[in-house]
Amino acid sequence: MLKIRNIHVAYGDLRALVDVSLEVGEGELVALVGANGAGKSTTLKTVSGILRPSAGAIEFAGEDITRLQPHRIAALGIAHVPEGRRLFPEMTVLENLEMGALRPEARKKRKQSLEWVFSLFPVLRERERQPAGTLSGGQQQMLAIGRGLMSLPRLLMLDEPSLGLAPVLVKHVFEIVREINRQGITVLLVEQNVMQVLRFCHRGYVLENGRIVLGGRGTELLNDAHVKESYLGI
């Protein structure tokens, strides 16, 4: 579904991504892991059109999207849930969710999509009239994911959904991500929580200093000597 081929991305003179290639097959849950500053968020921003590569190409469902504007990329069915949630804090939970359903296709099915999101996150139904800024951190993350789902994406990109959450909430968020994938949504997940995410993803890539250094099945990466030493402390 998603093919990234040899992309290079820079912030001025600072090279953020160097010759990065990866693939996400339809129906897969693929993890992109690495330390802070490795280039994980930059990769997602480049796919969604916020950043432009200086070289390389990106294809989605067979279409070259390398130079498309972000709204055109979103219209193709790519939803990007950014790090830090980026909600509209003074708008209600319901209003935030409705903002996710701006694609014409998603607007037509907004009522059904709301029921789907509320079934995944019952607490959002309980708080649908509450301002988003008054929710707990875990509830805000659920709302951010729910807003992404309201666009009825073919590919859902999640950037650090566990960041800043208590361990019990991290486990719950990962369970929801797995359920979303089981329901047919392809997922590209960026995470620092290496051990947990590699346990349940289909495949993973390790990004270090802007370069892909390893790739393979999640269980294979968990048993890799470099991953154990660098990320698992083993």
GROMACS .gro file of N, CA and C in nm, residues 73-131:
model
  177
   73ILE      N    1  -0.322   1.443  -0.021
   73ILE     CA    2  -0.279   1.315   0.036
   73ILE      C    3  -0.382   1.263   0.135
   74ALA      N    4  -0.434   1.352   0.219
   74ALA     CA    5  -0.537   1.311   0.315
   74ALA      C    6  -0.661   1.260   0.241
   75ALA      N    7  -0.695   1.324   0.130
   75ALA     CA    8  -0.814   1.284   0.054
   75ALA      C    9  -0.800   1.144  -0.006
   76LEU      N   10  -0.677   1.098  -0.024
   76LEU     CA   11  -0.655   0.964  -0.077
   76LEU      C   12  -0.678   0.856   0.028
   77GLY      N   13  -0.684   0.898   0.156
   77GLY     CA   14  -0.711   0.801   0.262
   77GLY      C   15  -0.597   0.778   0.358
   78ILE      N   16  -0.509   0.878   0.374
   78ILE     CA   17  -0.401   0.870   0.472
   78ILE      C   18  -0.434   0.964   0.588
   79ALA      N   19  -0.444   0.910   0.708
   79ALA     CA   20  -0.469   0.991   0.828
   79ALA      C   21  -0.343   0.991   0.914
   80HIS      N   22  -0.303   1.109   0.958
   80HIS     CA   23  -0.181   1.127   1.036
   80HIS      C   24  -0.221   1.179   1.174
   81VAL      N   25  -0.199   1.096   1.276
   81VAL     CA   26  -0.224   1.139   1.415
   81VAL      C   27  -0.089   1.181   1.472
   82PRO      N   28  -0.065   1.311   1.486
   82PRO     CA   29   0.070   1.359   1.518
   82PRO      C   30   0.107   1.339   1.665
   83GLU      N   31   0.236   1.346   1.690
   83GLU     CA   32   0.285   1.346   1.828
   83GLU      C   33   0.230   1.469   1.901
   84GLY      N   34   0.188   1.451   2.024
   84GLY     CA   35   0.135   1.563   2.101
   84GLY      C   36  -0.014   1.586   2.081
   85ARG      N   37  -0.080   1.500   2.001
   85ARG     CA   38  -0.225   1.495   1.985
   85ARG      C   39  -0.282   1.609   1.901
   86ARG      N   40  -0.242   1.733   1.925
   86ARG     CA   41  -0.284   1.848   1.844
   86ARG      C   42  -0.436   1.859   1.832
   87LEU      N   43  -0.504   1.851   1.944
   87LEU     CA   44  -0.649   1.867   1.946
   87LEU      C   45  -0.686   2.015   1.946
   88PHE      N   46  -0.816   2.041   1.928
   88PHE     CA   47  -0.869   2.177   1.944
   88PHE      C   48  -0.922   2.184   2.087
   89PRO      N   49  -0.845   2.239   2.181
   89PRO     CA   50  -0.877   2.224   2.324
   89PRO      C   51  -1.007   2.288   2.368
   90GLU      N   52  -1.050   2.396   2.302
   90GLU     CA   53  -1.173   2.463   2.345
   90GLU      C   54  -1.297   2.406   2.278
   91MET      N   55  -1.277   2.320   2.180
   91MET     CA   56  -1.390   2.253   2.116
   91MET      C   57  -1.423   2.126   2.193
   92THR      N   58  -1.546   2.081   2.184
   92THR     CA   59  -1.587   1.962   2.255
   92THR      C   60  -1.528   1.837   2.191
   93VAL      N   61  -1.540   1.726   2.264
   93VAL     CA   62  -1.498   1.597   2.210
   93VAL      C   63  -1.569   1.569   2.079
   94LEU      N   64  -1.701   1.591   2.077
   94LEU     CA   65  -1.779   1.565   1.956
   94LEU      C   66  -1.734   1.653   1.841
   95GLU      N   67  -1.710   1.780   1.867
   95GLU     CA   68  -1.667   1.872   1.762
   95GLU      C   69  -1.530   1.832   1.707
   96ASN      N   70  -1.439   1.788   1.793
   96ASN     CA   71  -1.309   1.741   1.747
   96ASN      C   72  -1.324   1.620   1.656
   97LEU      N   73  -1.410   1.528   1.695
   97LEU     CA   74  -1.432   1.410   1.612
   97LEU      C   75  -1.492   1.448   1.477
   98GLU      N   76  -1.587   1.538   1.479
   98GLU     CA   77  -1.651   1.580   1.353
   98GLU      C   78  -1.551   1.648   1.260
   99MET      N   79  -1.449   1.714   1.316
   99MET     CA   80  -1.346   1.776   1.233
   99MET      C   81  -1.266   1.672   1.154
  100GLY      N   82  -1.265   1.548   1.204
  100GLY     CA   83  -1.194   1.444   1.133
  100GLY      C   84  -1.267   1.391   1.011
  101ALA      N   85  -1.395   1.424   1.000
  101ALA     CA   86  -1.478   1.368   0.893
  101ALA      C   87  -1.504   1.470   0.782
  102LEU      N   88  -1.399   1.535   0.734
  102LEU     CA   89  -1.415   1.639   0.632
  102LEU      C   90  -1.406   1.585   0.490
  103ARG      N   91  -1.344   1.465   0.473
  103ARG     CA   92  -1.345   1.406   0.340
  103ARG      C   93  -1.489   1.380   0.298
  104PRO      N   94  -1.524   1.405   0.170
  104PRO     CA   95  -1.663   1.383   0.126
  104PRO      C   96  -1.716   1.244   0.161
  105GLU      N   97  -1.634   1.143   0.138
  105GLU     CA   98  -1.676   1.006   0.170
  105GLU      C   99  -1.701   0.990   0.319
  106ALA      N  100  -1.612   1.048   0.401
  106ALA     CA  101  -1.625   1.036   0.546
  106ALA      C  102  -1.745   1.116   0.598
  107ARG      N  103  -1.773   1.231   0.534
  107ARG     CA  104  -1.885   1.315   0.577
  107ARG      C  105  -2.017   1.240   0.561
  108LYS      N  106  -2.028   1.163   0.455
  108LYS     CA  107  -2.152   1.089   0.430
  108LYS      C  108  -2.176   0.981   0.535
  109LYS      N  109  -2.069   0.929   0.592
  109LYS     CA  110  -2.081   0.819   0.688
  109LYS      C  111  -2.047   0.864   0.830
  110ARG      N  112  -2.062   0.993   0.857
  110ARG     CA  113  -2.018   1.048   0.985
  110ARG      C  114  -2.090   0.985   1.104
  111LYS      N  115  -2.220   0.961   1.090
  111LYS     CA  116  -2.296   0.905   1.201
  111LYS      C  117  -2.249   0.764   1.234
  112GLN      N  118  -2.229   0.681   1.129
  112GLN     CA  119  -2.181   0.545   1.152
  112GLN      C  120  -2.039   0.546   1.209
  113SER      N  121  -1.957   0.639   1.161
  113SER     CA  122  -1.819   0.647   1.209
  113SER      C  123  -1.815   0.686   1.356
  114LEU      N  124  -1.902   0.777   1.395
  114LEU     CA  125  -1.908   0.816   1.536
  114LEU      C  126  -1.941   0.697   1.625
  115GLU      N  127  -2.036   0.617   1.582
  115GLU     CA  128  -2.071   0.499   1.660
  115GLU      C  129  -1.953   0.403   1.669
  116TRP      N  130  -1.880   0.390   1.559
  116TRP     CA  131  -1.762   0.303   1.558
  116TRP      C  132  -1.657   0.354   1.658
  117VAL      N  133  -1.627   0.483   1.652
  117VAL     CA  134  -1.528   0.541   1.743
  117VAL      C  135  -1.574   0.529   1.888
  118PHE      N  136  -1.701   0.553   1.913
  118PHE     CA  137  -1.752   0.542   2.051
  118PHE      C  138  -1.748   0.398   2.100
  119SER      N  139  -1.760   0.301   2.008
  119SER     CA  140  -1.750   0.161   2.049
  119SER      C  141  -1.607   0.124   2.087
  120LEU      N  142  -1.511   0.188   2.021
  120LEU     CA  143  -1.370   0.166   2.054
  120LEU      C  144  -1.330   0.240   2.181
  121PHE      N  145  -1.386   0.359   2.200
  121PHE     CA  146  -1.351   0.446   2.312
  121PHE      C  147  -1.479   0.490   2.384
  122PRO      N  148  -1.540   0.405   2.467
  122PRO     CA  149  -1.666   0.442   2.533
  122PRO      C  150  -1.657   0.569   2.616
  123VAL      N  151  -1.539   0.600   2.669
  123VAL     CA  152  -1.525   0.719   2.752
  123VAL      C  153  -1.550   0.846   2.670
  124LEU      N  154  -1.526   0.841   2.540
  124LEU     CA  155  -1.549   0.959   2.457
  124LEU      C  156  -1.699   0.985   2.441
  125ARG      N  157  -1.779   0.881   2.438
  125ARG     CA  158  -1.924   0.900   2.434
  125ARG      C  159  -1.971   0.967   2.563
  126GLU      N  160  -1.915   0.923   2.676
  126GLU     CA  161  -1.953   0.979   2.805
  126GLU      C  162  -1.917   1.127   2.815
  127ARG      N  163  -1.814   1.167   2.742
  127ARG     CA  164  -1.762   1.304   2.755
  127ARG      C  165  -1.776   1.384   2.626
  128GLU      N  166  -1.869   1.346   2.541
  128GLU     CA  167  -1.876   1.408   2.408
  128GLU      C  168  -1.904   1.558   2.412
  129ARG      N  169  -1.965   1.610   2.519
  129ARG     CA  170  -1.993   1.754   2.530
  129ARG      C  171  -1.887   1.828   2.610
  130GLN      N  172  -1.784   1.758   2.650
  130GLN     CA  173  -1.679   1.817   2.734
  130GLN      C  174  -1.568   1.876   2.646
  131PRO      N  175  -1.514   1.993   2.682
  131PRO     CA  176  -1.403   2.050   2.604
  131PRO      C  177  -1.284   1.954   2.603
   0.00000   0.00000   0.00000
